[in-house]
One Martini backbone bead per residue (centre of mass of N, CA, C, O) as a GRO file, in nm:
protein
  431
    1MET     BB    1   0.063   0.071  -0.039
    2ALA     BB    2   0.282   0.267   0.006
    3LEU     BB    3   0.389   0.235  -0.267
    4ARG     BB    4   0.175   0.346  -0.397
    5VAL     BB    5   0.170   0.605  -0.307
    6ARG     BB    6   0.460   0.709  -0.382
    7THR     BB    7   0.408   0.668  -0.692
    8ALA     BB    8   0.143   0.862  -0.671
    9VAL     BB    9   0.335   1.101  -0.626
   10ARG     BB   10   0.562   1.098  -0.830
   11GLY     BB   11   0.334   1.143  -1.060
   12PHE     BB   12   0.255   1.397  -0.943
   13VAL     BB   13   0.543   1.583  -0.908
   14ASN     BB   14   0.710   1.565  -1.150
   15PRO     BB   15   0.525   1.720  -1.323
   16LEU     BB   16   0.530   1.989  -1.122
   17LYS     BB   17   0.828   2.031  -1.188
   18CYS     BB   18   0.839   2.102  -1.446
   19VAL     BB   19   0.594   2.326  -1.458
   20LEU     BB   20   0.789   2.491  -1.320
   21ARG     BB   21   1.033   2.504  -1.443
   22SER     BB   22   0.899   2.644  -1.662
   23SER     BB   23   0.839   2.875  -1.521
   24ALA     BB   24   1.066   3.000  -1.447
   25ALA     BB   25   1.208   3.052  -1.677
   26ALA     BB   26   0.990   3.217  -1.847
   27THR     BB   27   1.033   3.430  -1.610
   28SER     BB   28   1.333   3.460  -1.681
   29LYS     BB   29   1.360   3.546  -1.978
   30ARG     BB   30   1.170   3.752  -1.960
   31GLY     BB   31   1.344   3.964  -1.758
   32TYR     BB   32   1.584   3.950  -1.916
   33ALA     BB   33   1.420   4.078  -2.201
   34ALA     BB   34   1.351   4.332  -2.056
   35ALA     BB   35   1.644   4.438  -2.003
   36VAL     BB   36   1.756   4.440  -2.276
   37ALA     BB   37   1.505   4.686  -2.355
   38GLU     BB   38   1.574   4.896  -2.157
   39ALA     BB   39   1.894   4.919  -2.226
   40ARG     BB   40   1.794   5.029  -2.503
   41VAL     BB   41   1.639   5.274  -2.406
   42VAL     BB   42   1.879   5.425  -2.251
   43LEU     BB   43   2.084   5.378  -2.525
   44GLU     BB   44   1.858   5.605  -2.725
   45ASN     BB   45   1.874   5.837  -2.527
   46GLU     BB   46   2.127   5.893  -2.524
   47LEU     BB   47   2.166   5.948  -2.829
   48ASP     BB   48   1.905   6.157  -2.828
   49GLY     BB   49   2.095   6.378  -2.688
   50ILE     BB   50   2.330   6.416  -2.866
   51ARG     BB   51   2.154   6.493  -3.152
   52ALA     BB   52   2.011   6.733  -3.003
   53ALA     BB   53   2.273   6.901  -2.923
   54GLY     BB   54   2.495   6.892  -3.145
   55THR     BB   55   2.728   6.632  -3.131
   56TRP     BB   56   2.753   6.434  -3.292
   57LYS     BB   57   3.013   6.221  -3.476
   58GLY     BB   58   3.051   6.134  -3.720
   59GLU     BB   59   3.214   5.925  -4.029
   60ARG     BB   60   3.384   5.999  -4.251
   61ILE     BB   61   3.471   5.852  -4.561
   62ILE     BB   62   3.739   5.752  -4.703
   63THR     BB   63   3.921   5.627  -4.999
   64SER     BB   64   4.240   5.758  -4.936
   65GLN     BB   65   4.535   5.839  -4.872
   66GLN     BB   66   4.641   6.037  -4.680
   67GLY     BB   67   4.631   6.397  -4.708
   68PRO     BB   68   4.587   6.711  -4.836
   69HIS     BB   69   4.440   6.516  -5.072
   70ILE     BB   70   4.103   6.384  -5.067
   71SER     BB   71   3.850   6.136  -5.055
   72VAL     BB   72   3.553   6.128  -5.030
   73ASP     BB   73   3.209   5.981  -4.923
   74GLY     BB   74   2.997   6.173  -5.133
   75SER     BB   75   3.198   6.304  -5.267
   76ARG     BB   76   3.325   6.535  -5.509
   77GLY     BB   77   3.625   6.480  -5.550
   78SER     BB   78   3.900   6.670  -5.443
   79ILE     BB   79   3.994   6.727  -5.093
   80LEU     BB   80   4.050   6.943  -4.847
   81ASN     BB   81   4.281   6.911  -4.563
   82PHE     BB   82   4.251   7.012  -4.210
   83CYS     BB   83   4.216   6.762  -3.967
   84ALA     BB   84   4.524   6.628  -3.963
   85ASN     BB   85   4.798   6.472  -3.786
   86ASN     BB   86   4.981   6.531  -4.056
   87TYR     BB   87   5.243   6.752  -4.020
   88LEU     BB   88   5.473   6.631  -4.262
   89GLY     BB   89   5.329   6.468  -4.458
   90LEU     BB   90   5.425   6.105  -4.390
   91SER     BB   91   5.193   5.910  -4.441
   92SER     BB   92   5.235   5.945  -4.785
   93HIS     BB   93   5.574   5.861  -4.807
   94PRO     BB   94   5.750   5.701  -5.029
   95ASP     BB   95   5.952   5.610  -4.768
   96VAL     BB   96   5.748   5.526  -4.554
   97ILE     BB   97   5.624   5.291  -4.745
   98GLN     BB   98   5.806   5.109  -4.813
   99ALA     BB   99   5.929   5.040  -4.518
  100GLY     BB  100   5.655   4.867  -4.451
  101ILE     BB  101   5.686   4.679  -4.691
  102GLU     BB  102   6.004   4.590  -4.590
  103ALA     BB  103   5.833   4.471  -4.331
  104LEU     BB  104   5.661   4.293  -4.436
  105GLN     BB  105   5.853   4.085  -4.578
  106THR     BB  106   6.088   4.055  -4.333
  107HIS     BB  107   5.873   4.064  -4.028
  108GLY     BB  108   5.559   4.057  -4.097
  109ALA     BB  109   5.228   4.135  -3.950
  110GLY     BB  110   5.339   4.020  -3.693
  111LEU     BB  111   5.368   3.842  -3.348
  112SER     BB  112   5.130   3.709  -3.153
  113SER     BB  113   5.246   3.873  -2.902
  114VAL     BB  114   5.427   3.988  -2.675
  115ARG     BB  115   5.742   4.100  -2.608
  116PHE     BB  116   5.834   3.879  -2.333
  117ILE     BB  117   5.799   3.647  -2.500
  118CYS     BB  118   5.771   3.643  -2.836
  119GLY     BB  119   5.758   4.036  -2.957
  120THR     BB  120   6.098   4.164  -3.025
  121GLN     BB  121   6.258   4.283  -3.251
  122ASP     BB  122   6.502   4.425  -3.375
  123ILE     BB  123   6.331   4.644  -3.488
  124HIS     BB  124   6.214   4.729  -3.195
  125LYS     BB  125   6.511   4.819  -3.091
  126ASN     BB  126   6.576   5.048  -3.304
  127LEU     BB  127   6.330   5.225  -3.266
  128GLU     BB  128   6.422   5.267  -2.945
  129GLN     BB  129   6.710   5.407  -2.990
  130LYS     BB  130   6.627   5.651  -3.166
  131LEU     BB  131   6.435   5.771  -3.007
  132ALA     BB  132   6.656   5.831  -2.753
  133GLN     BB  133   6.791   5.998  -2.952
  134PHE     BB  134   6.592   6.215  -3.083
  135HIS     BB  135   6.551   6.300  -2.730
  136GLU     BB  136   6.763   6.274  -2.564
  137ARG     BB  137   6.800   5.993  -2.372
  138GLU     BB  138   6.834   5.700  -2.268
  139ASP     BB  139   6.559   5.580  -2.312
  140CYS     BB  140   6.284   5.302  -2.469
  141ILE     BB  141   5.926   5.246  -2.491
  142LEU     BB  142   5.685   5.119  -2.637
  143TYR     BB  143   5.329   5.149  -2.759
  144ALA     BB  144   5.038   5.107  -2.911
  145SER     BB  145   5.017   5.393  -2.778
  146CYS     BB  146   4.995   5.662  -2.582
  147PHE     BB  147   4.743   5.609  -2.389
  148ASP     BB  148   4.947   5.338  -2.262
  149ALA     BB  149   5.177   5.559  -2.206
  150ASN     BB  150   4.993   5.671  -1.981
  151ALA     BB  151   4.853   5.458  -1.843
  152GLY     BB  152   5.166   5.291  -1.793
  153LEU     BB  153   5.321   5.497  -1.581
  154PHE     BB  154   5.206   5.620  -1.303
  155GLU     BB  155   5.138   5.307  -1.145
  156VAL     BB  156   5.466   5.291  -1.136
  157LEU     BB  157   5.593   5.535  -0.985
  158MET     BB  158   5.325   5.615  -0.806
  159GLY     BB  159   5.263   5.639  -0.499
  160PRO     BB  160   5.130   5.706  -0.205
  161ASP     BB  161   5.374   5.882  -0.141
  162ASP     BB  162   5.259   6.060  -0.390
  163ALA     BB  163   5.279   6.301  -0.630
  164ILE     BB  164   5.062   6.492  -0.810
  165LEU     BB  165   5.057   6.759  -1.094
  166SER     BB  166   4.769   6.851  -1.290
  167ASP     BB  167   4.648   6.971  -1.557
  168GLU     BB  168   4.319   7.056  -1.632
  169LEU     BB  169   4.383   7.034  -1.957
  170ASN     BB  170   4.471   6.723  -1.976
  171HIS     BB  171   4.464   6.503  -2.155
  172ALA     BB  172   4.314   6.176  -2.106
  173SER     BB  173   4.527   6.016  -2.138
  174ILE     BB  174   4.625   6.128  -1.804
  175ILE     BB  175   4.363   6.106  -1.654
  176ASP     BB  176   4.350   5.819  -1.653
  177GLY     BB  177   4.623   5.768  -1.534
  178ILE     BB  178   4.590   5.915  -1.285
  179ARG     BB  179   4.349   5.707  -1.213
  180LEU     BB  180   4.521   5.444  -1.124
  181CYS     BB  181   4.745   5.608  -0.921
  182ARG     BB  182   4.796   5.640  -0.568
  183ALA     BB  183   4.869   5.895  -0.581
  184LYS     BB  184   4.838   6.197  -0.517
  185LYS     BB  185   4.605   6.449  -0.612
  186PHE     BB  186   4.664   6.741  -0.817
  187ARG     BB  187   4.490   7.046  -0.957
  188TYR     BB  188   4.560   7.268  -1.187
  189LYS     BB  189   4.557   7.571  -1.337
  190HIS     BB  190   4.589   7.662  -1.651
  191MET     BB  191   4.855   7.773  -1.656
  192ASP     BB  192   4.917   7.805  -1.331
  193LEU     BB  193   5.102   7.904  -1.167
  194SER     BB  194   5.064   7.964  -0.906
  195ASP     BB  195   4.903   7.714  -0.830
  196LEU     BB  196   5.099   7.519  -0.855
  197GLU     BB  197   5.287   7.632  -0.626
  198THR     BB  198   5.090   7.530  -0.403
  199LYS     BB  199   5.053   7.262  -0.464
  200LEU     BB  200   5.320   7.216  -0.392
  201LYS     BB  201   5.314   7.314  -0.107
  202GLU     BB  202   5.078   7.119  -0.054
  203SER     BB  203   5.270   6.838  -0.100
  204GLN     BB  204   5.586   6.783   0.041
  205SER     BB  205   5.570   6.545   0.193
  206SER     BB  206   5.629   6.415  -0.049
  207ARG     BB  207   5.846   6.187  -0.158
  208MET     BB  208   5.709   6.255  -0.481
  209ARG     BB  209   5.699   6.423  -0.766
  210LEU     BB  210   5.475   6.538  -1.029
  211VAL     BB  211   5.453   6.740  -1.333
  212VAL     BB  212   5.202   6.750  -1.541
  213THR     BB  213   5.206   6.824  -1.916
  214ASP     BB  214   5.085   6.909  -2.206
  215GLY     BB  215   5.285   7.102  -2.442
  216VAL     BB  216   5.028   7.067  -2.623
  217PHE     BB  217   4.686   7.165  -2.636
  218SER     BB  218   4.534   7.052  -2.827
  219MET     BB  219   4.217   7.230  -2.863
  220ASP     BB  220   4.412   7.520  -2.868
  221GLY     BB  221   4.768   7.502  -2.918
  222ASP     BB  222   4.864   7.577  -2.640
  223VAL     BB  223   5.167   7.630  -2.460
  224ALA     BB  224   5.360   7.543  -2.240
  225PRO     BB  225   5.565   7.703  -1.965
  226LEU     BB  226   5.826   7.524  -1.897
  227PRO     BB  227   6.041   7.724  -1.770
  228ALA     BB  228   5.872   7.779  -1.496
  229ILE     BB  229   5.785   7.452  -1.464
  230CYS     BB  230   6.083   7.411  -1.360
  231ASP     BB  231   6.157   7.629  -1.172
  232LEU     BB  232   5.998   7.528  -0.996
  233ALA     BB  233   6.034   7.216  -0.954
  234GLU     BB  234   6.345   7.278  -0.819
  235GLN     BB  235   6.252   7.451  -0.580
  236TYR     BB  236   6.035   7.166  -0.477
  237GLY     BB  237   6.130   6.930  -0.570
  238ALA     BB  238   6.061   6.805  -0.928
  239MET     BB  239   5.937   6.667  -1.158
  240VAL     BB  240   5.909   6.625  -1.547
  241PHE     BB  241   5.617   6.593  -1.756
  242ILE     BB  242   5.552   6.535  -2.122
  243ASP     BB  243   5.306   6.553  -2.379
  244GLU     BB  244   5.423   6.515  -2.741
  245CYS     BB  245   5.215   6.458  -2.951
  246HIS     BB  246   5.172   6.804  -3.108
  247ALA     BB  247   5.532   6.848  -3.135
  248THR     BB  248   5.679   6.572  -3.260
  249GLY     BB  249   5.875   6.699  -3.517
  250PHE     BB  250   5.809   7.034  -3.532
  251LEU     BB  251   5.922   7.143  -3.278
  252GLY     BB  252   6.180   7.320  -3.290
  253PRO     BB  253   6.492   7.361  -3.475
  254ARG     BB  254   6.481   6.962  -3.495
  255GLY     BB  255   6.179   6.868  -3.385
  256ARG     BB  256   6.181   6.785  -3.050
  257GLY     BB  257   6.021   6.987  -2.900
  258THR     BB  258   5.912   7.165  -2.643
  259ASP     BB  259   6.138   7.122  -2.482
  260GLU     BB  260   6.335   7.271  -2.734
  261LEU     BB  261   6.161   7.529  -2.784
  262LEU     BB  262   6.234   7.600  -2.426
  263GLY     BB  263   6.538   7.488  -2.359
  264VAL     BB  264   6.424   7.219  -2.168
  265MET     BB  265   6.614   6.917  -2.242
  266ASP     BB  266   6.751   6.893  -1.921
  267ARG     BB  267   6.443   6.932  -1.743
  268VAL     BB  268   6.288   6.712  -1.872
  269GLN     BB  269   6.233   6.365  -1.781
  270ILE     BB  270   5.975   6.303  -1.936
  271VAL     BB  271   5.842   6.150  -2.226
  272ASN     BB  272   5.554   6.144  -2.416
  273SER     BB  273   5.481   5.991  -2.741
  274THR     BB  274   5.367   5.945  -3.110
  275LEU     BB  275   5.324   5.776  -3.424
  276GLY     BB  276   5.065   5.905  -3.522
  277LYS     BB  277   5.148   6.184  -3.644
  278ALA     BB  278   5.425   6.272  -3.751
  279LEU     BB  279   5.563   5.982  -3.746
  280GLY     BB  280   5.349   5.834  -4.015
  281GLY     BB  281   5.061   5.808  -3.868
  282ALA     BB  282   4.967   5.493  -3.761
  283ALA     BB  283   5.134   5.432  -3.475
  284GLY     BB  284   5.208   5.445  -3.155
  285GLY     BB  285   5.419   5.454  -2.846
  286TYR     BB  286   5.616   5.662  -2.592
  287THR     BB  287   5.889   5.632  -2.405
  288VAL     BB  288   6.155   5.872  -2.248
  289GLY     BB  289   6.391   5.795  -2.029
  290PRO     BB  290   6.535   5.670  -1.768
  291LYS     BB  291   6.657   5.350  -1.752
  292PRO     BB  292   6.525   5.264  -1.513
  293LEU     BB  293   6.221   5.340  -1.581
  294ILE     BB  294   6.202   5.179  -1.814
  295ASP     BB  295   6.294   4.884  -1.684
  296LEU     BB  296   6.033   4.901  -1.511
  297LEU     BB  297   5.803   4.904  -1.705
  298ARG     BB  298   5.875   4.624  -1.829
  299GLN     BB  299   5.767   4.492  -1.577
  300ARG     BB  300   5.482   4.698  -1.516
  301SER     BB  301   5.356   4.780  -1.743
  302ARG     BB  302   5.092   4.665  -1.865
  303PRO     BB  303   5.009   4.738  -2.160
  304TYR     BB  304   5.332   4.620  -2.219
  305LEU     BB  305   5.254   4.328  -2.127
  306PHE     BB  306   4.922   4.287  -2.239
  307SER     BB  307   5.041   4.360  -2.543
  308ASN     BB  308   5.077   4.360  -2.859
  309SER     BB  309   5.311   4.426  -3.094
  310LEU     BB  310   5.391   4.584  -3.286
  311PRO     BB  311   5.370   4.633  -3.619
  312PRO     BB  312   5.644   4.572  -3.855
  313PRO     BB  313   5.496   4.817  -4.062
  314VAL     BB  314   5.509   5.027  -3.853
  315VAL     BB  315   5.826   5.032  -3.764
  316GLY     BB  316   5.922   5.087  -4.025
  317CYS     BB  317   5.765   5.392  -4.091
  318ALA     BB  318   5.862   5.481  -3.781
  319THR     BB  319   6.201   5.474  -3.879
  320ARG     BB  320   6.173   5.665  -4.149
  321ALA     BB  321   6.082   5.886  -4.031
  322VAL     BB  322   6.340   5.952  -3.809
  323ASP     BB  323   6.539   5.941  -4.001
  324LEU     BB  324   6.452   6.214  -4.178
  325LEU     BB  325   6.481   6.397  -3.888
  326LEU     BB  326   6.787   6.310  -3.838
  327ALA     BB  327   6.880   6.425  -4.074
  328SER     BB  328   6.628   6.680  -4.098
  329ASN     BB  329   6.454   6.977  -4.069
  330GLU     BB  330   6.304   7.085  -4.325
  331ILE     BB  331   6.019   7.043  -4.250
  332ALA     BB  332   5.978   7.155  -3.967
  333GLN     BB  333   6.043   7.466  -4.069
  334SER     BB  334   5.804   7.498  -4.307
  335MET     BB  335   5.569   7.561  -4.091
  336THR     BB  336   5.522   7.835  -3.987
  337ALA     BB  337   5.456   8.027  -4.229
  338LYS     BB  338   5.174   7.838  -4.301
  339THR     BB  339   5.056   7.897  -4.044
  340MET     BB  340   5.047   8.208  -4.025
  341ARG     BB  341   4.896   8.244  -4.288
  342PHE     BB  342   4.663   8.131  -4.198
  343ARG     BB  343   4.599   8.305  -3.887
  344ASN     BB  344   4.580   8.599  -4.026
  345ARG     BB  345   4.375   8.586  -4.241
  346MET     BB  346   4.147   8.464  -4.061
  347THR     BB  347   4.221   8.770  -3.852
  348GLU     BB  348   4.145   8.932  -4.102
  349ALA     BB  349   3.829   8.811  -4.078
  350GLY     BB  350   3.718   8.789  -3.784
  351PHE     BB  351   3.844   8.563  -3.684
  352THR     BB  352   3.868   8.347  -3.402
  353ILE     BB  353   4.192   8.220  -3.286
  354SER     BB  354   4.346   8.033  -3.094
  355GLY     BB  355   4.653   8.017  -2.910
  356THR     BB  356   4.936   8.037  -3.166
  357ALA     BB  357   5.219   7.912  -3.322
  358HIS     BB  358   5.027   7.682  -3.428
  359PRO     BB  359   4.892   7.397  -3.630
  360ILE     BB  360   4.682   7.453  -3.395
  361SER     BB  361   4.366   7.611  -3.557
  362PRO     BB  362   4.105   7.727  -3.346
  363VAL     BB  363   3.781   7.800  -3.472
  364MET     BB  364   3.604   8.033  -3.250
  365LEU     BB  365   3.230   7.994  -3.187
  366GLY     BB  366   3.062   7.805  -2.930
  367GLU     BB  367   2.870   7.649  -3.066
  368ALA     BB  368   2.779   7.321  -3.181
  369LYS     BB  369   2.581   7.391  -3.433
  370LEU     BB  370   2.747   7.552  -3.572
  371ALA     BB  371   2.997   7.387  -3.632
  372SER     BB  372   2.886   7.179  -3.764
  373LEU     BB  373   2.769   7.324  -4.019
  374MET     BB  374   3.024   7.465  -4.104
  375ALA     BB  375   3.144   7.163  -4.177
  376ASP     BB  376   2.976   7.096  -4.374
  377ASP     BB  377   2.977   7.334  -4.557
  378MET     BB  378   3.304   7.299  -4.630
  379LEU     BB  379   3.248   6.999  -4.793
  380LYS     BB  380   3.142   7.145  -5.023
  381LEU     BB  381   3.337   7.344  -5.116
  382GLY     BB  382   3.606   7.153  -5.071
  383VAL     BB  383   3.688   7.128  -4.690
  384TYR     BB  384   3.804   6.900  -4.445
  385VAL     BB  385   3.660   6.971  -4.165
  386VAL     BB  386   3.577   6.953  -3.771
  387GLY     BB  387   3.362   6.948  -3.506
  388PHE     BB  388   3.409   7.092  -3.162
  389SER     BB  389   3.271   6.964  -2.835
  390PHE     BB  390   3.089   6.816  -2.606
  391PRO     BB  391   3.333   6.651  -2.426
  392VAL     BB  392   3.581   6.760  -2.560
  393VAL     BB  393   3.485   7.042  -2.486
  394PRO     BB  394   3.345   7.292  -2.341
  395LYS     BB  395   3.115   7.453  -2.283
  396GLY     BB  396   3.097   7.733  -2.529
  397LYS     BB  397   3.374   7.609  -2.691
  398ALA     BB  398   3.324   7.563  -2.962
  399ARG     BB  399   3.478   7.436  -3.296
  400ILE     BB  400   3.753   7.416  -3.563
  401ARG     BB  401   3.959   7.295  -3.621
  402VAL     BB  402   4.277   7.327  -3.760
  403GLN     BB  403   4.545   7.173  -3.927
  404ILE     BB  404   4.849   7.204  -4.068
  405SER     BB  405   5.060   7.131  -4.310
  406ALA     BB  406   5.367   7.049  -4.506
  407ALA     BB  407   5.202   6.953  -4.752
  408HIS     BB  408   5.056   7.251  -4.768
  409THR     BB  409   4.979   7.489  -4.959
  410ASN     BB  410   4.904   7.806  -5.025
  411GLU     BB  411   4.673   7.744  -5.177
  412ASP     BB  412   4.518   7.570  -5.005
  413ILE     BB  413   4.499   7.781  -4.782
  414ASP     BB  414   4.353   8.002  -4.934
  415ARG     BB  415   4.113   7.797  -4.953
  416CYS     BB  416   4.019   7.789  -4.670
  417VAL     BB  417   3.997   8.091  -4.636
  418ASP     BB  418   3.778   8.132  -4.803
  419ALA     BB  419   3.529   7.921  -4.712
  420PHE     BB  420   3.518   8.059  -4.446
  421ILE     BB  421   3.440   8.322  -4.519
  422GLN     BB  422   3.180   8.206  -4.647
  423THR     BB  423   3.038   8.055  -4.418
  424GLY     BB  424   3.044   8.281  -4.216
  425ARG     BB  425   2.852   8.442  -4.365
  426LYS     BB  426   2.617   8.236  -4.386
  427HIS     BB  427   2.603   8.290  -4.019
  428GLY     BB  428   2.766   8.551  -3.904
  429VAL     BB  429   3.039   8.574  -3.817
  430VAL     BB  430   3.098   8.729  -4.021
  431SER     BB  431   3.123   9.020  -4.311
   0.00000   0.00000   0.00000
């Protein structure tokens, strides 16, 4: 009798378990589907807000090599390009391209490894040696990008007993890199030496202190006051770091950068820069500085330890670019006259140009939508420029950032200015 009861109970309970299990699964599935749908709504609302604010960043498609004249999908004919970081025009230089082809043939497409396992070739060490020579520092370490170089430095160098003093307008990669370290953090007002000194006084109890600044600030084209910064650093026993992404290759008598331009190469301890702008424009970044620091970065810098090596073609291109600059400063010296031609003509036309005598020449407009509309109208006139607005720049400070290249001719520059005048009159920016 008992056996029959247990059998009957099992016959009732087992189907019930199946029903309950199916019901729970269905409920779970509905909950998951609802969560995914809700997340999608949140994302779409965020995107709608960006579009409504006029800060949507579209990606125009280029169908040619990078250079002063490019082909853009949807546009007819050759387009003048005034928004690349191709300061020296080396992105499509025939010698640079050929060096990349040769490296591809001799060293392959990639290493499929990080540096410390089986990802270091002779060409990587050769490029590091040349970059150290170029910057007149003891040693160099390569990264996949300068963003990685900035992300990998501060965490290794600065500990909880140390302090970092950073300009408030430093590049996002510097800000993110500083966030990763445990040092005490002080932010001083943009290029404000008095505020920097205040922060140096406040941080005097720290073991080591590092003043961190862009050499050139990419959104405004203004140059850090390095001599005065070095004076304060030496007075208060601090080191100096500069990010030279928008200076390496073309600022200074030999194109060594902001520290050479301002005569402080022997007073700046650490320099980070990029291969992705003036030095061939492909990819990659690096740190140059004291050999013990570089050795420590090879042991502990996470972006270096856990990222694949730079591809051989990129290394080949960058090496050839550095060789060209080590051999001659002619290309770098051609930048000044072209930069001032643009800046002077635009100022005479009534535009406000931020910064000083740097190839980054921001045309200040204020409103995000105005910057976006003017950039679109410039493309219709055959000139490729891009509007920058919040969060890339502060609200109310939207601009079109123009960048001059050594590859631009005077005729290119004049055509760009004429297009700005025509577009500026249309939108009431100039009369």
